Amino acid sequence: DAGITQSPRYKITETGRQVTLMCHQTWSHSYMFWYRQDLGHGLRLIYYSAAADITDKGEVPDGYVVSRSKTENFPLTLESATRSQTSVYFCASSDGIGQGQYFGPGTRLTVT
Amino acid sequence: GQQLNQSPQSMFIQEGEDVSMNCTSSSIFNTWLWYKQEPGEGPVLLIALYKAGELTSNGRLTAQFGITRKDSFLNISASIPSDVGIYFCAGLAGKLIFGQGTTLQVKP
């Protein structure tokens, strides 16, 4: 089915472990984004990408790494997970920076 | 940095009532977007506004891009139970900045 998908939907990991969250879109949108959503903070941009091999930091990039070797995929890696990274992570895509973004269903990550 | 003030934070209304919420900022935005998020789901785009003064409708939803480009409003007419959720405004000026959300509950 077309659209934007995220995997896994739920993940529990331990402090210090590396974990990668996957995002895949079938619209061939040039822009892709990663947000985290926490109570009291709303949605905060972690990283975004304007095209394959082009990425840029958002508001809260520390502790995260992204890559975009293919237009349709935009994985987010937590190199050494910390409890403060417990959150719900949303991936989004859009046709342009000025266009509405379309969100995936989210990944709920718990770091113990 | 840029911030959006969204109000009210929450609303509990009777089915059939109209709803109004707004977002304000000290910064100018080129685009205003309104999203709805239901529990366990990602935000869904409801309305996009691209020009100051623009008024756009999507069914029972109407949104306006403020003349000053520093605010936007969302109205929902004749609310129904499935309108429940969190409504987010977002302003775009280089990057998308989200408001804190308005939680809407509708009593049948």
mmCIF file of C-alpha atoms in Angstrom:
data_model
loop_
_atom_site.group_PDB
_atom_site.id
_atom_site.type_symbol
_atom_site.label_atom_id
_atom_site.label_comp_id
_atom_site.label_asym_id
_atom_site.label_seq_id
_atom_site.Cartn_x
_atom_site.Cartn_y
_atom_site.Cartn_z
ATOM 1 C CA ASP A 1 0.000 0.000 0.000
ATOM 2 C CA ALA A 2 1.387 3.396 -0.899
ATOM 3 C CA GLY A 3 2.322 5.943 1.712
ATOM 4 C CA ILE A 4 4.841 6.302 4.486
ATOM 5 C CA THR A 5 5.676 3.442 6.813
ATOM 6 C CA GLN A 6 7.812 3.118 9.910
ATOM 7 C CA SER A 7 9.337 0.098 11.564
ATOM 8 C CA PRO A 8 9.341 -1.154 14.155
ATOM 9 C CA ARG A 9 6.168 0.302 15.662
ATOM 10 C CA TYR A 10 7.352 -0.500 19.174
ATOM 11 C CA LYS A 11 10.864 -0.997 20.489
ATOM 12 C CA ILE A 12 12.355 -1.517 23.922
ATOM 13 C CA THR A 13 16.119 -1.242 24.218
ATOM 14 C CA GLU A 14 18.719 -0.831 26.915
ATOM 15 C CA THR A 15 20.835 2.186 27.692
ATOM 16 C CA GLY A 16 23.982 2.237 25.578
ATOM 17 C CA ARG A 17 22.661 0.073 22.769
ATOM 18 C CA GLN A 18 22.499 1.189 19.181
ATOM 19 C CA VAL A 19 19.063 1.170 17.615
ATOM 20 C CA THR A 20 17.870 2.100 14.147
ATOM 21 C CA LEU A 21 14.382 3.240 13.271
ATOM 22 C CA MET A 22 13.321 2.777 9.686
ATOM 23 C CA CYS A 23 11.217 5.008 7.476
ATOM 24 C CA HIS A 24 10.060 4.263 3.950
ATOM 25 C CA GLN A 25 7.900 6.345 1.609
ATOM 26 C CA THR A 26 6.462 5.438 -1.768
ATOM 27 C CA TRP A 27 5.552 8.909 -3.014
ATOM 28 C CA SER A 28 9.055 9.808 -4.243
ATOM 29 C CA HIS A 29 8.911 12.922 -2.078
ATOM 30 C CA SER A 30 12.211 14.742 -2.063
ATOM 31 C CA TYR A 31 12.024 15.862 1.570
ATOM 32 C CA MET A 32 11.981 13.553 4.579
ATOM 33 C CA PHE A 33 11.961 14.428 8.255
ATOM 34 C CA TRP A 34 12.370 12.862 11.684
ATOM 35 C CA TYR A 35 10.527 14.243 14.715
ATOM 36 C CA ARG A 36 10.215 13.180 18.298
ATOM 37 C CA GLN A 37 7.066 13.798 20.277
ATOM 38 C CA ASP A 38 7.153 14.184 24.037
ATOM 39 C CA LEU A 39 4.571 15.428 26.499
ATOM 40 C CA GLY A 40 5.085 19.098 27.104
ATOM 41 C CA HIS A 41 7.296 19.569 24.058
ATOM 42 C CA GLY A 42 5.045 18.763 21.147
ATOM 43 C CA LEU A 43 6.790 17.733 17.953
ATOM 44 C CA ARG A 44 10.469 18.592 17.647
ATOM 45 C CA LEU A 45 12.520 18.200 14.489
ATOM 46 C CA ILE A 46 15.578 15.971 14.827
ATOM 47 C CA TYR A 47 16.936 15.831 11.273
ATOM 48 C CA TYR A 48 15.674 16.355 7.786
ATOM 49 C CA SER A 49 16.786 15.585 4.271
ATOM 50 C CA ALA A 50 16.169 17.550 1.097
ATOM 51 C CA ALA A 51 17.244 14.738 -1.224
ATOM 52 C CA ALA A 52 19.339 11.595 -1.297
ATOM 53 C CA ASP A 53 22.727 12.210 0.331
ATOM 54 C CA ILE A 54 21.639 15.626 1.653
ATOM 55 C CA THR A 55 20.797 15.882 5.339
ATOM 56 C CA ASP A 56 20.623 18.706 7.855
ATOM 57 C CA LYS A 57 20.156 19.111 11.580
ATOM 58 C CA GLY A 58 16.915 20.132 13.162
ATOM 59 C CA GLU A 59 16.164 21.421 16.627
ATOM 60 C CA VAL A 60 17.342 18.398 18.659
ATOM 61 C CA PRO A 61 19.958 16.404 16.666
ATOM 62 C CA ASP A 62 22.341 15.392 19.467
ATOM 63 C CA GLY A 63 22.643 11.634 19.920
ATOM 64 C CA TYR A 64 21.102 10.832 16.535
ATOM 65 C CA VAL A 65 22.531 9.966 13.132
ATOM 66 C CA VAL A 66 20.716 9.836 9.807
ATOM 67 C CA SER A 67 21.531 8.754 6.302
ATOM 68 C CA ARG A 68 19.704 8.857 3.002
ATOM 69 C CA SER A 69 21.267 6.740 0.309
ATOM 70 C CA LYS A 70 17.944 6.248 -1.465
ATOM 71 C CA THR A 71 15.125 8.739 -1.930
ATOM 72 C CA GLU A 72 12.540 6.430 -0.383
ATOM 73 C CA ASN A 73 14.380 5.528 2.830
ATOM 74 C CA PHE A 74 15.481 7.684 5.745
ATOM 75 C CA PRO A 75 16.734 5.636 8.719
ATOM 76 C CA LEU A 76 17.348 7.233 12.104
ATOM 77 C CA THR A 77 20.043 5.721 14.341
ATOM 78 C CA LEU A 78 20.538 6.246 18.031
ATOM 79 C CA GLU A 79 24.219 5.411 18.393
ATOM 80 C CA SER A 80 24.146 4.893 22.163
ATOM 81 C CA ALA A 81 20.606 5.095 23.466
ATOM 82 C CA THR A 82 19.881 7.069 26.644
ATOM 83 C CA ARG A 83 16.743 7.148 28.784
ATOM 84 C CA SER A 84 16.089 10.717 27.659
ATOM 85 C CA GLN A 85 15.578 9.353 24.158
ATOM 86 C CA THR A 86 12.489 7.460 25.260
ATOM 87 C CA SER A 87 9.859 9.005 23.029
ATOM 88 C CA VAL A 88 7.542 8.532 20.097
ATOM 89 C CA TYR A 89 9.381 9.073 16.812
ATOM 90 C CA PHE A 90 7.614 10.207 13.664
ATOM 91 C CA CYS A 91 8.921 10.208 10.157
ATOM 92 C CA ALA A 92 7.385 12.548 7.584
ATOM 93 C CA SER A 93 7.830 13.390 3.929
ATOM 94 C CA SER A 94 6.866 16.217 1.601
ATOM 95 C CA ASP A 95 7.263 17.344 -1.982
ATOM 96 C CA GLY A 96 8.995 20.542 -0.988
ATOM 97 C CA ILE A 97 10.066 22.433 2.107
ATOM 98 C CA GLY A 98 7.053 24.704 1.751
ATOM 99 C CA GLN A 99 4.543 21.896 1.282
ATOM 100 C CA GLY A 100 2.499 20.032 3.859
ATOM 101 C CA GLN A 101 4.270 17.083 5.438
ATOM 102 C CA TYR A 102 2.762 13.618 5.569
ATOM 103 C CA PHE A 103 3.491 11.617 8.686
ATOM 104 C CA GLY A 104 4.070 7.940 9.320
ATOM 105 C CA PRO A 105 2.328 6.052 12.138
ATOM 106 C CA GLY A 106 5.213 6.513 14.583
ATOM 107 C CA THR A 107 7.615 4.300 16.534
ATOM 108 C CA ARG A 108 7.276 4.160 20.302
ATOM 109 C CA LEU A 109 10.786 3.719 21.710
ATOM 110 C CA THR A 110 11.497 2.919 25.327
ATOM 111 C CA VAL A 111 15.053 3.006 26.633
ATOM 112 C CA THR A 112 15.487 1.172 29.931
ATOM 113 C CA GLY B 1 14.065 30.717 18.554
ATOM 114 C CA GLN B 2 10.748 30.725 16.797
ATOM 115 C CA GLN B 3 7.808 29.625 18.910
ATOM 116 C CA LEU B 4 4.137 29.122 18.344
ATOM 117 C CA ASN B 5 1.563 29.732 21.052
ATOM 118 C CA GLN B 6 -1.458 27.562 20.471
ATOM 119 C CA SER B 7 -4.663 28.034 22.433
ATOM 120 C CA PRO B 8 -6.636 26.764 24.067
ATOM 121 C CA GLN B 9 -4.623 23.825 25.389
ATOM 122 C CA SER B 10 -7.750 21.718 25.709
ATOM 123 C CA MET B 11 -11.462 21.908 25.041
ATOM 124 C CA PHE B 12 -14.366 19.783 26.213
ATOM 125 C CA ILE B 13 -17.491 20.553 24.243
ATOM 126 C CA GLN B 14 -20.940 19.199 23.503
ATOM 127 C CA GLU B 15 -21.619 17.510 20.192
ATOM 128 C CA GLY B 16 -23.001 20.039 17.718
ATOM 129 C CA GLU B 17 -21.081 23.000 19.089
ATOM 130 C CA ASP B 18 -18.640 25.008 17.016
ATOM 131 C CA VAL B 19 -14.953 25.031 17.951
ATOM 132 C CA SER B 20 -12.316 27.717 17.519
ATOM 133 C CA MET B 21 -8.606 27.491 18.153
ATOM 134 C CA ASN B 22 -5.673 29.642 17.152
ATOM 135 C CA CYS B 23 -1.942 29.928 16.894
ATOM 136 C CA THR B 24 0.081 33.069 17.336
ATOM 137 C CA SER B 25 3.740 33.902 17.027
ATOM 138 C CA SER B 26 6.082 36.836 17.213
ATOM 139 C CA SER B 27 7.636 35.563 13.963
ATOM 140 C CA ILE B 28 6.337 35.764 10.417
ATOM 141 C CA PHE B 29 5.548 32.512 8.621
ATOM 142 C CA ASN B 30 5.209 31.824 4.899
ATOM 143 C CA THR B 31 2.920 28.833 5.316
ATOM 144 C CA TRP B 32 0.506 27.687 7.997
ATOM 145 C CA LEU B 33 -0.562 24.071 8.342
ATOM 146 C CA TRP B 34 -3.162 22.436 10.548
ATOM 147 C CA TYR B 35 -2.900 18.782 11.587
ATOM 148 C CA LYS B 36 -5.038 16.378 13.592
ATOM 149 C CA GLN B 37 -3.574 13.527 15.595
ATOM 150 C CA GLU B 38 -5.563 10.617 16.970
ATOM 151 C CA PRO B 39 -4.247 8.284 19.687
ATOM 152 C CA GLY B 40 -1.538 5.932 18.421
ATOM 153 C CA GLU B 41 -1.381 7.616 15.019
ATOM 154 C CA GLY B 42 0.766 10.162 13.278
ATOM 155 C CA PRO B 43 -0.525 13.681 12.602
ATOM 156 C CA VAL B 44 -2.713 13.983 9.520
ATOM 157 C CA LEU B 45 -2.661 17.124 7.414
ATOM 158 C CA LEU B 46 -6.052 18.878 7.427
ATOM 159 C CA ILE B 47 -5.502 22.233 5.779
ATOM 160 C CA ALA B 48 -2.563 24.110 4.270
ATOM 161 C CA LEU B 49 -2.506 27.907 3.902
ATOM 162 C CA TYR B 50 0.003 29.640 1.680
ATOM 163 C CA LYS B 51 -1.035 33.314 1.457
ATOM 164 C CA ALA B 52 -1.743 35.988 4.044
ATOM 165 C CA GLY B 53 -5.491 36.460 4.413
ATOM 166 C CA GLU B 54 -6.259 33.109 2.796
ATOM 167 C CA LEU B 55 -9.384 31.352 4.039
ATOM 168 C CA THR B 56 -9.638 27.650 3.221
ATOM 169 C CA SER B 57 -12.268 25.055 4.057
ATOM 170 C CA ASN B 58 -12.161 21.284 4.262
ATOM 171 C CA GLY B 59 -15.650 20.021 5.011
ATOM 172 C CA ARG B 60 -16.659 21.374 8.416
ATOM 173 C CA LEU B 61 -13.174 22.757 8.989
ATOM 174 C CA THR B 62 -12.191 26.299 8.068
ATOM 175 C CA ALA B 63 -8.755 27.806 8.579
ATOM 176 C CA GLN B 64 -7.397 31.276 7.991
ATOM 177 C CA PHE B 65 -3.910 32.625 7.436
ATOM 178 C CA GLY B 66 -3.695 35.859 9.430
ATOM 179 C CA ILE B 67 -3.072 39.132 7.612
ATOM 180 C CA THR B 68 0.014 39.841 9.699
ATOM 181 C CA ARG B 69 1.379 36.348 8.828
ATOM 182 C CA LYS B 70 1.951 35.831 12.550
ATOM 183 C CA ASP B 71 -1.212 33.912 13.316
ATOM 184 C CA SER B 72 -3.700 31.371 12.067
ATOM 185 C CA PHE B 73 -7.125 30.162 13.134
ATOM 186 C CA LEU B 74 -8.995 26.889 12.819
ATOM 187 C CA ASN B 75 -12.745 26.560 13.201
ATOM 188 C CA ILE B 76 -14.734 23.336 13.326
ATOM 189 C CA SER B 77 -18.466 23.697 12.829
ATOM 190 C CA ALA B 78 -21.117 21.383 14.267
ATOM 191 C CA SER B 79 -18.659 19.103 16.066
ATOM 192 C CA ILE B 80 -19.172 15.345 16.091
ATOM 193 C CA PRO B 81 -17.633 12.666 18.348
ATOM 194 C CA SER B 82 -15.053 11.639 15.724
ATOM 195 C CA ASP B 83 -13.565 15.149 15.871
ATOM 196 C CA VAL B 84 -11.806 14.177 19.098
ATOM 197 C CA GLY B 85 -8.044 14.327 18.957
ATOM 198 C CA ILE B 86 -5.169 16.726 19.223
ATOM 199 C CA TYR B 87 -5.041 19.563 16.711
ATOM 200 C CA PHE B 88 -1.657 21.047 15.886
ATOM 201 C CA CYS B 89 -0.832 24.208 14.047
ATOM 202 C CA ALA B 90 2.516 24.447 12.297
ATOM 203 C CA GLY B 91 4.231 27.434 10.776
ATOM 204 C CA LEU B 92 6.847 27.247 8.094
ATOM 205 C CA ALA B 93 9.731 29.658 7.728
ATOM 206 C CA GLY B 94 12.645 27.574 6.576
ATOM 207 C CA LYS B 95 11.670 24.783 8.929
ATOM 208 C CA LEU B 96 8.331 23.633 10.252
ATOM 209 C CA ILE B 97 7.596 24.759 13.817
ATOM 210 C CA PHE B 98 4.734 23.056 15.656
ATOM 211 C CA GLY B 99 2.414 24.467 18.278
ATOM 212 C CA GLN B 100 1.857 22.518 21.488
ATOM 213 C CA GLY B 101 -1.522 21.233 20.362
ATOM 214 C CA THR B 102 -5.163 21.656 21.371
ATOM 215 C CA THR B 103 -6.801 18.545 22.798
ATOM 216 C CA LEU B 104 -10.442 18.354 21.773
ATOM 217 C CA GLN B 105 -12.989 16.168 23.503
ATOM 218 C CA VAL B 106 -16.577 15.984 22.284
ATOM 219 C CA LYS B 107 -19.402 14.803 24.508
ATOM 220 C CA PRO B 108 -22.148 13.000 22.593
#
